[in-house]
Amino acid sequence: QVRLVESGGGSVQAGGSLRLSCAFFGYFYSNRCMGWFRQAPGKEREGVATLYVGTGSTSYADSVQGRFTISQDNAKTTLYLQMNSLKPEDAATYYCATRLGRMNCPPLSSTADFNYWGQGTQVTVSS
C-alpha cells in the first residue's frame, strides 16, 4: 500500500517563499510519476508540477513556471515543491499525488490518472 504525507504549508506574505514536502511510504516503484496539485475554494483541482521519478524529468503549469521548483531527494522517497515569489492566487490546499507503473508523467490536467493522494497541506498568501 502506498501512503503520501505532505508537510510545509503555512501562511506567507505575497512575494515570500515556502517549501512543501511529500514523503512516500510503501513499496518503492521507480516507474512512477509524482505530482503537486492544488485546489482553492470553489475551484477545480489543478496540476502544478510533475516529476518522473526514474529520470527526474519535470513539467510545470504556466502559472508557476519560473517561480516554483519540483524536486526529489537522493533516495527518491521525498518530493519537494519550492515556491518562490508567492502570489495571493497561489493560495490553496496543495496535494501530493503519485501514479504508479507509467514510463512517463500524465499531462498536468489529468488529475484522474493519479491513483494515490496525500491529505493536503494549506498554503495561505496574504497581499
Short mmCIF file of N, CA, C and O in Angstrom, two decimals:
data_model
loop_
_atom_site.label_atom_id
_atom_site.label_comp_id
_atom_site.label_asym_id
_atom_site.label_seq_id
_atom_site.Cartn_x
_atom_site.Cartn_y
_atom_site.Cartn_z
N GLN A 1 0.85 -1.19 0.00
CA GLN A 1 0.00 0.00 0.00
C GLN A 1 0.89 1.24 0.00
O GLN A 1 1.92 1.27 0.66
N VAL A 2 0.48 2.25 -0.71
CA VAL A 2 1.22 3.49 -0.82
C VAL A 2 0.56 4.56 0.03
O VAL A 2 -0.67 4.66 0.09
N ARG A 3 1.39 5.34 0.72
CA ARG A 3 0.87 6.45 1.51
C ARG A 3 1.73 7.66 1.26
O ARG A 3 2.97 7.55 1.18
N LEU A 4 1.09 8.80 1.12
CA LEU A 4 1.79 10.07 0.88
C LEU A 4 1.44 11.03 2.02
O LEU A 4 0.26 11.17 2.36
N VAL A 5 2.46 11.69 2.56
CA VAL A 5 2.24 12.60 3.67
C VAL A 5 2.90 13.93 3.35
O VAL A 5 4.12 14.02 3.22
N GLU A 6 2.06 14.97 3.20
CA GLU A 6 2.58 16.31 2.90
C GLU A 6 2.87 17.08 4.18
O GLU A 6 2.25 16.84 5.22
N SER A 7 3.78 18.03 4.06
CA SER A 7 4.06 18.95 5.16
C SER A 7 4.64 20.24 4.57
O SER A 7 5.01 20.28 3.39
N GLY A 8 4.70 21.27 5.39
CA GLY A 8 5.36 22.50 4.97
C GLY A 8 4.45 23.65 4.60
O GLY A 8 4.92 24.74 4.28
N GLY A 9 3.15 23.43 4.63
CA GLY A 9 2.25 24.52 4.33
C GLY A 9 2.27 25.58 5.43
O GLY A 9 2.86 25.38 6.49
N GLY A 10 1.64 26.70 5.15
CA GLY A 10 1.59 27.76 6.14
C GLY A 10 1.12 29.06 5.53
O GLY A 10 0.56 29.07 4.43
N SER A 11 1.33 30.14 6.27
CA SER A 11 0.93 31.46 5.83
C SER A 11 2.15 32.30 5.50
O SER A 11 3.14 32.27 6.23
N VAL A 12 2.06 33.05 4.43
CA VAL A 12 3.18 33.87 4.00
C VAL A 12 2.62 35.11 3.30
O VAL A 12 1.51 35.08 2.77
N GLN A 13 3.40 36.17 3.32
CA GLN A 13 3.01 37.36 2.59
C GLN A 13 3.37 37.22 1.12
O GLN A 13 4.28 36.46 0.75
N ALA A 14 2.66 37.95 0.29
CA ALA A 14 2.96 37.94 -1.14
C ALA A 14 4.42 38.29 -1.36
O ALA A 14 4.97 39.19 -0.70
N GLY A 15 5.04 37.54 -2.26
CA GLY A 15 6.47 37.70 -2.52
C GLY A 15 7.34 36.77 -1.71
O GLY A 15 8.54 36.65 -1.99
N GLY A 16 6.75 36.12 -0.73
CA GLY A 16 7.51 35.22 0.12
C GLY A 16 7.67 33.83 -0.48
O GLY A 16 7.27 33.58 -1.62
N SER A 17 8.26 32.95 0.31
CA SER A 17 8.57 31.60 -0.15
C SER A 17 8.11 30.56 0.87
O SER A 17 8.06 30.83 2.07
N LEU A 18 7.80 29.38 0.36
CA LEU A 18 7.51 28.21 1.18
C LEU A 18 8.07 27.00 0.46
O LEU A 18 8.16 26.98 -0.76
N ARG A 19 8.39 25.96 1.24
CA ARG A 19 8.78 24.70 0.65
C ARG A 19 7.88 23.60 1.21
O ARG A 19 7.83 23.40 2.42
N LEU A 20 7.21 22.91 0.30
CA LEU A 20 6.38 21.78 0.67
C LEU A 20 7.17 20.49 0.51
O LEU A 20 8.02 20.38 -0.38
N SER A 21 6.86 19.54 1.37
CA SER A 21 7.48 18.21 1.29
C SER A 21 6.39 17.16 1.21
O SER A 21 5.30 17.33 1.75
N CYS A 22 6.72 16.06 0.56
CA CYS A 22 5.81 14.92 0.46
C CYS A 22 6.62 13.65 0.64
O CYS A 22 7.48 13.33 -0.19
N ALA A 23 6.35 12.95 1.71
CA ALA A 23 7.04 11.69 1.99
C ALA A 23 6.26 10.53 1.40
O ALA A 23 5.05 10.44 1.58
N PHE A 24 6.99 9.66 0.69
CA PHE A 24 6.39 8.48 0.04
C PHE A 24 6.64 7.27 0.92
O PHE A 24 7.79 6.94 1.23
N PHE A 25 5.58 6.58 1.30
CA PHE A 25 5.68 5.35 2.10
C PHE A 25 5.08 4.21 1.31
O PHE A 25 4.00 4.35 0.73
N GLY A 26 5.76 3.08 1.32
CA GLY A 26 5.25 1.91 0.64
C GLY A 26 6.32 1.30 -0.25
O GLY A 26 7.49 1.69 -0.21
N TYR A 27 5.89 0.33 -1.04
CA TYR A 27 6.85 -0.33 -1.92
C TYR A 27 7.40 0.69 -2.91
O TYR A 27 6.67 1.46 -3.50
N PHE A 28 8.73 0.64 -3.09
CA PHE A 28 9.37 1.63 -3.94
C PHE A 28 9.23 1.25 -5.41
O PHE A 28 9.67 0.19 -5.83
N TYR A 29 8.60 2.12 -6.15
CA TYR A 29 8.49 1.94 -7.59
C TYR A 29 9.30 3.05 -8.26
O TYR A 29 9.03 4.23 -8.02
N SER A 30 10.26 2.71 -9.08
CA SER A 30 10.97 3.75 -9.82
C SER A 30 10.15 4.22 -11.01
O SER A 30 10.30 5.36 -11.45
N ASN A 31 9.29 3.36 -11.53
CA ASN A 31 8.43 3.74 -12.64
C ASN A 31 7.17 4.39 -12.10
O ASN A 31 6.09 3.80 -12.05
N ARG A 32 7.31 5.62 -11.65
CA ARG A 32 6.16 6.34 -11.14
C ARG A 32 6.34 7.83 -11.35
O ARG A 32 7.46 8.34 -11.44
N CYS A 33 5.24 8.48 -11.42
CA CYS A 33 5.21 9.92 -11.56
C CYS A 33 4.73 10.51 -10.24
O CYS A 33 3.79 9.98 -9.62
N MET A 34 5.37 11.57 -9.82
CA MET A 34 4.94 12.29 -8.63
C MET A 34 4.48 13.68 -9.06
O MET A 34 5.07 14.29 -9.96
N GLY A 35 3.46 14.17 -8.40
CA GLY A 35 2.95 15.48 -8.79
C GLY A 35 2.44 16.29 -7.62
O GLY A 35 2.09 15.75 -6.58
N TRP A 36 2.43 17.59 -7.83
CA TRP A 36 1.80 18.53 -6.90
C TRP A 36 0.58 19.14 -7.59
O TRP A 36 0.66 19.55 -8.76
N PHE A 37 -0.51 19.15 -6.85
CA PHE A 37 -1.76 19.72 -7.33
C PHE A 37 -2.26 20.70 -6.27
O PHE A 37 -1.83 20.65 -5.12
N ARG A 38 -3.17 21.56 -6.66
CA ARG A 38 -3.74 22.48 -5.69
C ARG A 38 -5.21 22.72 -5.99
O ARG A 38 -5.65 22.58 -7.13
N GLN A 39 -5.92 23.05 -4.93
CA GLN A 39 -7.34 23.34 -5.07
C GLN A 39 -7.70 24.48 -4.15
O GLN A 39 -7.54 24.38 -2.93
N ALA A 40 -8.19 25.56 -4.76
CA ALA A 40 -8.67 26.70 -3.99
C ALA A 40 -10.18 26.55 -3.79
O ALA A 40 -10.85 25.87 -4.57
N PRO A 41 -10.72 27.19 -2.76
CA PRO A 41 -12.17 27.08 -2.51
C PRO A 41 -12.98 27.49 -3.73
O PRO A 41 -12.72 28.54 -4.35
N GLY A 42 -13.93 26.65 -4.10
CA GLY A 42 -14.80 26.94 -5.22
C GLY A 42 -14.20 26.70 -6.59
O GLY A 42 -14.84 26.98 -7.61
N LYS A 43 -12.98 26.17 -6.62
CA LYS A 43 -12.31 25.91 -7.90
C LYS A 43 -11.98 24.44 -8.03
O LYS A 43 -11.92 23.71 -7.05
N GLU A 44 -11.75 24.03 -9.26
CA GLU A 44 -11.36 22.65 -9.51
C GLU A 44 -9.89 22.44 -9.14
O GLU A 44 -9.09 23.37 -9.15
N ARG A 45 -9.57 21.20 -8.85
CA ARG A 45 -8.18 20.86 -8.58
C ARG A 45 -7.38 21.02 -9.86
O ARG A 45 -7.82 20.60 -10.93
N GLU A 46 -6.20 21.61 -9.74
CA GLU A 46 -5.37 21.83 -10.92
C GLU A 46 -3.95 21.33 -10.68
O GLU A 46 -3.45 21.34 -9.56
N GLY A 47 -3.34 20.89 -11.76
CA GLY A 47 -1.97 20.44 -11.68
C GLY A 47 -1.00 21.60 -11.58
O GLY A 47 -1.17 22.61 -12.25
N VAL A 48 0.00 21.45 -10.73
CA VAL A 48 1.01 22.48 -10.52
C VAL A 48 2.34 22.07 -11.16
O VAL A 48 2.93 22.83 -11.92
N ALA A 49 2.78 20.86 -10.83
CA ALA A 49 4.06 20.39 -11.35
C ALA A 49 4.13 18.88 -11.21
O ALA A 49 3.51 18.31 -10.31
N THR A 50 4.86 18.25 -12.11
CA THR A 50 5.08 16.81 -12.02
C THR A 50 6.56 16.50 -12.17
O THR A 50 7.31 17.27 -12.75
N LEU A 51 6.92 15.34 -11.65
CA LEU A 51 8.30 14.87 -11.75
C LEU A 51 8.26 13.36 -11.95
O LEU A 51 7.59 12.66 -11.18
N TYR A 52 8.96 12.87 -12.98
CA TYR A 52 9.05 11.43 -13.18
C TYR A 52 10.25 10.92 -12.40
O TYR A 52 11.39 11.35 -12.63
N VAL A 53 9.98 10.02 -11.47
CA VAL A 53 11.00 9.59 -10.50
C VAL A 53 12.22 8.97 -11.18
O VAL A 53 13.36 9.25 -10.81
N GLY A 54 11.98 8.15 -12.19
CA GLY A 54 13.09 7.42 -12.80
C GLY A 54 14.11 8.31 -13.48
O GLY A 54 15.31 8.04 -13.44
N THR A 55 13.63 9.41 -14.10
CA THR A 55 14.53 10.27 -14.88
C THR A 55 14.72 11.66 -14.29
O THR A 55 15.65 12.36 -14.65
N GLY A 56 13.81 12.06 -13.41
CA GLY A 56 13.86 13.42 -12.87
C GLY A 56 13.24 14.45 -13.79
O GLY A 56 13.30 15.66 -13.51
N SER A 57 12.63 14.00 -14.87
CA SER A 57 12.00 14.93 -15.82
C SER A 57 10.84 15.66 -15.15
O SER A 57 10.06 15.06 -14.42
N THR A 58 10.75 16.96 -15.41
CA THR A 58 9.74 17.78 -14.74
C THR A 58 8.84 18.51 -15.74
O THR A 58 9.21 18.72 -16.91
N SER A 59 7.68 18.92 -15.23
CA SER A 59 6.75 19.71 -16.01
C SER A 59 6.05 20.67 -15.06
O SER A 59 5.80 20.33 -13.91
N TYR A 60 5.74 21.87 -15.58
CA TYR A 60 5.13 22.90 -14.74
C TYR A 60 3.92 23.52 -15.43
O TYR A 60 3.88 23.66 -16.65
N ALA A 61 2.97 23.93 -14.60
CA ALA A 61 1.88 24.75 -15.10
C ALA A 61 2.44 26.13 -15.47
O ALA A 61 3.37 26.63 -14.83
N ASP A 62 1.84 26.74 -16.48
CA ASP A 62 2.31 28.06 -16.92
C ASP A 62 2.26 29.08 -15.78
O ASP A 62 3.12 29.96 -15.68
N SER A 63 1.27 28.93 -14.92
CA SER A 63 1.06 29.91 -13.85
C SER A 63 2.17 29.91 -12.80
O SER A 63 2.31 30.86 -12.04
N VAL A 64 2.95 28.83 -12.74
CA VAL A 64 4.00 28.74 -11.71
C VAL A 64 5.40 28.62 -12.32
O VAL A 64 6.39 28.63 -11.59
N GLN A 65 5.48 28.49 -13.64
CA GLN A 65 6.77 28.36 -14.31
C GLN A 65 7.69 29.51 -13.92
O GLN A 65 7.31 30.67 -13.96
N GLY A 66 8.90 29.17 -13.51
CA GLY A 66 9.88 30.19 -13.14
C GLY A 66 9.81 30.61 -11.68
O GLY A 66 10.73 31.26 -11.18
N ARG A 67 8.74 30.25 -10.99
CA ARG A 67 8.59 30.59 -9.57
C ARG A 67 8.66 29.36 -8.67
O ARG A 67 9.16 29.45 -7.55
N PHE A 68 8.15 28.25 -9.14
CA PHE A 68 8.11 27.01 -8.37
C PHE A 68 9.11 26.02 -8.94
O PHE A 68 9.34 25.98 -10.15
N THR A 69 9.67 25.20 -8.05
CA THR A 69 10.58 24.15 -8.47
C THR A 69 10.22 22.85 -7.78
O THR A 69 10.15 22.79 -6.55
N ILE A 70 9.98 21.82 -8.58
CA ILE A 70 9.71 20.48 -8.03
C ILE A 70 11.01 19.70 -8.05
O ILE A 70 11.79 19.79 -9.01
N SER A 71 11.24 18.92 -6.99
CA SER A 71 12.47 18.15 -6.92
C SER A 71 12.25 16.95 -6.00
O SER A 71 11.21 16.83 -5.35
N GLN A 72 13.23 16.07 -5.95
CA GLN A 72 13.17 14.91 -5.07
C GLN A 72 14.50 14.74 -4.38
O GLN A 72 15.54 15.21 -4.88
N ASP A 73 14.50 14.04 -3.27
CA ASP A 73 15.76 13.77 -2.58
C ASP A 73 16.50 12.63 -3.26
O ASP A 73 15.98 11.98 -4.16
N ASN A 74 17.73 12.41 -2.84
CA ASN A 74 18.56 11.38 -3.49
C ASN A 74 17.97 9.99 -3.35
O ASN A 74 18.15 9.13 -4.21
N ALA A 75 17.27 9.73 -2.26
CA ALA A 75 16.67 8.42 -2.06
C ALA A 75 15.38 8.25 -2.86
O ALA A 75 14.83 7.15 -2.92
N LYS A 76 14.91 9.35 -3.45
CA LYS A 76 13.70 9.35 -4.27
C LYS A 76 12.47 8.93 -3.47
O LYS A 76 11.54 8.32 -4.00
N THR A 77 12.49 9.27 -2.18
CA THR A 77 11.33 8.96 -1.34
C THR A 77 10.66 10.21 -0.80
O THR A 77 9.62 10.11 -0.13
N THR A 78 11.22 11.37 -1.05
CA THR A 78 10.62 12.63 -0.63
C THR A 78 10.58 13.58 -1.81
O THR A 78 11.58 13.77 -2.50
N LEU A 79 9.42 14.13 -2.02
CA LEU A 79 9.20 15.10 -3.09
C LEU A 79 9.09 16.48 -2.48
O LEU A 79 8.53 16.64 -1.39
N TYR A 80 9.63 17.46 -3.17
CA TYR A 80 9.59 18.83 -2.69
C TYR A 80 8.92 19.75 -3.72
O TYR A 80 8.94 19.47 -4.92
N LEU A 81 8.39 20.84 -3.20
CA LEU A 81 7.93 21.92 -4.06
C LEU A 81 8.41 23.23 -3.43
O LEU A 81 7.88 23.64 -2.40
N GLN A 82 9.42 23.82 -4.03
CA GLN A 82 9.90 25.11 -3.58
C GLN A 82 9.09 26.19 -4.28
O GLN A 82 9.05 26.23 -5.52
N MET A 83 8.43 27.01 -3.49
CA MET A 83 7.55 28.03 -4.04
C MET A 83 8.11 29.40 -3.68
O MET A 83 8.19 29.76 -2.50
N ASN A 84 8.52 30.14 -4.69
CA ASN A 84 9.06 31.48 -4.51
C ASN A 84 8.13 32.51 -5.14
O ASN A 84 7.27 32.17 -5.96
N SER A 85 8.31 33.76 -4.76
CA SER A 85 7.52 34.86 -5.31
C SER A 85 6.03 34.54 -5.26
O SER A 85 5.30 34.70 -6.25
N LEU A 86 5.58 34.08 -4.12
CA LEU A 86 4.19 33.65 -3.99
C LEU A 86 3.23 34.81 -4.19
O LEU A 86 3.51 35.96 -3.79
N LYS A 87 2.11 34.50 -4.81
CA LYS A 87 1.06 35.48 -5.09
C LYS A 87 -0.21 35.06 -4.35
O LYS A 87 -0.39 33.87 -4.05
N PRO A 88 -1.10 36.00 -4.10
CA PRO A 88 -2.37 35.62 -3.43
C PRO A 88 -3.12 34.53 -4.19
O PRO A 88 -3.77 33.69 -3.56
N GLU A 89 -3.01 34.52 -5.50
CA GLU A 89 -3.71 33.49 -6.28
C GLU A 89 -3.09 32.11 -6.15
O GLU A 89 -3.66 31.13 -6.64
N ASP A 90 -1.94 32.01 -5.49
CA ASP A 90 -1.34 30.70 -5.22
C ASP A 90 -1.95 30.04 -3.98
O ASP A 90 -1.69 28.86 -3.71
N ALA A 91 -2.73 30.79 -3.22
CA ALA A 91 -3.32 30.24 -2.01
C ALA A 91 -4.27 29.10 -2.34
O ALA A 91 -5.14 29.24 -3.22
N ALA A 92 -4.11 27.98 -1.66
CA ALA A 92 -4.90 26.79 -1.94
C ALA A 92 -4.48 25.68 -0.99
O ALA A 92 -3.50 25.84 -0.23
N THR A 93 -5.20 24.59 -1.06
CA THR A 93 -4.72 23.36 -0.43
C THR A 93 -3.89 22.63 -1.48
O THR A 93 -4.36 22.41 -2.59
N TYR A 94 -2.68 22.29 -1.11
CA TYR A 94 -1.76 21.62 -2.02
C TYR A 94 -1.71 20.13 -1.70
O TYR A 94 -1.57 19.74 -0.54
N TYR A 95 -1.82 19.33 -2.75
CA TYR A 95 -1.83 17.90 -2.62
C TYR A 95 -0.67 17.28 -3.39
O TYR A 95 -0.35 17.70 -4.50
N CYS A 96 -0.11 16.27 -2.78
CA CYS A 96 0.88 15.43 -3.44
C CYS A 96 0.16 14.20 -3.97
O CYS A 96 -0.76 13.69 -3.31
N ALA A 97 0.57 13.73 -5.12
CA ALA A 97 -0.07 12.54 -5.70
C ALA A 97 0.96 11.74 -6.48
O ALA A 97 2.00 12.25 -6.88
N THR A 98 0.64 10.48 -6.70
CA THR A 98 1.53 9.64 -7.48
C THR A 98 0.74 8.74 -8.41
O THR A 98 -0.40 8.37 -8.13
N ARG A 99 1.34 8.45 -9.54
CA ARG A 99 0.79 7.50 -10.49
C ARG A 99 1.86 6.42 -10.67
O ARG A 99 2.97 6.70 -11.09
N LEU A 100 1.51 5.19 -10.34
CA LEU A 100 2.46 4.09 -10.42
C LEU A 100 2.42 3.42 -11.78
O LEU A 100 1.38 3.41 -12.45
N GLY A 101 3.53 2.83 -12.16
CA GLY A 101 3.56 1.93 -13.30
C GLY A 101 3.55 2.58 -14.66
O GLY A 101 3.25 1.93 -15.65
N ARG A 102 3.87 3.85 -14.72
CA ARG A 102 3.96 4.51 -16.02
C ARG A 102 5.41 4.76 -16.39
O ARG A 102 6.29 4.84 -15.53
N MET A 103 5.65 4.92 -17.67
CA MET A 103 7.01 5.23 -18.15
C MET A 103 7.21 6.73 -18.29
O MET A 103 8.30 7.17 -18.65
N ASN A 104 6.17 7.51 -18.03
CA ASN A 104 6.30 8.97 -18.07
C ASN A 104 5.15 9.55 -17.25
O ASN A 104 4.31 8.81 -16.72
N CYS A 105 5.12 10.87 -17.13
CA CYS A 105 4.06 11.50 -16.37
C CYS A 105 2.86 11.82 -17.25
O CYS A 105 3.03 12.23 -18.40
N PRO A 106 1.66 11.67 -16.70
CA PRO A 106 0.47 12.12 -17.43
C PRO A 106 0.50 13.63 -17.57
O PRO A 106 1.23 14.31 -16.84
N PRO A 107 -0.33 14.18 -18.45
CA PRO A 107 -0.43 15.65 -18.52
C PRO A 107 -0.89 16.21 -17.18
O PRO A 107 -1.61 15.54 -16.42
N LEU A 108 -0.50 17.46 -16.89
CA LEU A 108 -0.88 18.09 -15.64
C LEU A 108 -2.39 18.17 -15.47
O LEU A 108 -2.89 18.20 -14.34
N SER A 109 -3.10 18.20 -16.55
CA SER A 109 -4.55 18.31 -16.48
C SER A 109 -5.22 16.98 -16.13
O SER A 109 -6.41 16.94 -15.82
N SER A 110 -4.47 15.89 -16.16
CA SER A 110 -5.05 14.56 -15.96
C SER A 110 -5.00 14.13 -14.50
O SER A 110 -4.35 13.16 -14.14
N THR A 111 -5.72 14.86 -13.65
CA THR A 111 -5.71 14.52 -12.22
C THR A 111 -6.25 13.12 -11.98
O THR A 111 -5.82 12.44 -11.05
N ALA A 112 -7.17 12.66 -12.81
CA ALA A 112 -7.76 11.33 -12.62
C ALA A 112 -6.76 10.21 -12.86
O ALA A 112 -7.00 9.07 -12.44
N ASP A 113 -5.64 10.50 -13.53
CA ASP A 113 -4.63 9.48 -13.79
C ASP A 113 -3.75 9.20 -12.58
O ASP A 113 -2.97 8.25 -12.61
N PHE A 114 -3.85 10.02 -11.56
CA PHE A 114 -3.04 9.82 -10.36
C PHE A 114 -3.84 9.00 -9.37
O PHE A 114 -4.98 9.35 -9.03
N ASN A 115 -3.28 7.89 -8.90
CA ASN A 115 -4.10 6.96 -8.14
C ASN A 115 -3.85 6.95 -6.63
O ASN A 115 -4.57 6.25 -5.90
N TYR A 116 -2.88 7.69 -6.15
CA TYR A 116 -2.70 7.83 -4.71
C TYR A 116 -2.49 9.31 -4.39
O TYR A 116 -1.73 10.00 -5.09
N TRP A 117 -3.16 9.75 -3.30
CA TRP A 117 -3.14 11.16 -2.94
C TRP A 117 -2.82 11.33 -1.46
O TRP A 117 -3.21 10.48 -0.64
N GLY A 118 -2.15 12.43 -1.15
CA GLY A 118 -1.96 12.79 0.25
C GLY A 118 -3.18 13.52 0.78
O GLY A 118 -4.15 13.74 0.06
N GLN A 119 -3.08 13.92 2.04
CA GLN A 119 -4.22 14.55 2.70
C GLN A 119 -4.30 16.05 2.43
O GLN A 119 -5.31 16.69 2.71
N GLY A 120 -3.23 16.63 1.91
CA GLY A 120 -3.22 18.05 1.58
C GLY A 120 -2.59 18.90 2.67
O GLY A 120 -2.62 18.54 3.85
N THR A 121 -2.03 20.02 2.25
CA THR A 121 -1.47 20.99 3.19
C THR A 121 -1.87 22.38 2.71
O THR A 121 -1.82 22.67 1.51
N GLN A 122 -2.25 23.21 3.66
CA GLN A 122 -2.82 24.51 3.33
C GLN A 122 -1.73 25.56 3.12
O GLN A 122 -0.78 25.66 3.93
N VAL A 123 -1.88 26.34 2.06
CA VAL A 123 -0.99 27.47 1.82
C VAL A 123 -1.84 28.73 1.73
O VAL A 123 -2.80 28.79 0.94
N THR A 124 -1.51 29.70 2.55
CA THR A 124 -2.22 30.98 2.56
C THR A 124 -1.23 32.08 2.20
O THR A 124 -0.13 32.13 2.76
N VAL A 125 -1.64 32.95 1.28
CA VAL A 125 -0.77 34.04 0.85
C VAL A 125 -1.54 35.35 1.02
O VAL A 125 -2.60 35.55 0.40
N SER A 126 -1.02 36.21 1.84
CA SER A 126 -1.69 37.49 2.09
C SER A 126 -1.06 38.59 1.24
O SER A 126 0.15 38.59 1.01
N SER A 127 -1.89 39.50 0.81
CA SER A 127 -1.39 40.59 -0.04
C SER A 127 -0.92 41.77 0.80
O SER A 127 -1.13 41.83 2.00
#
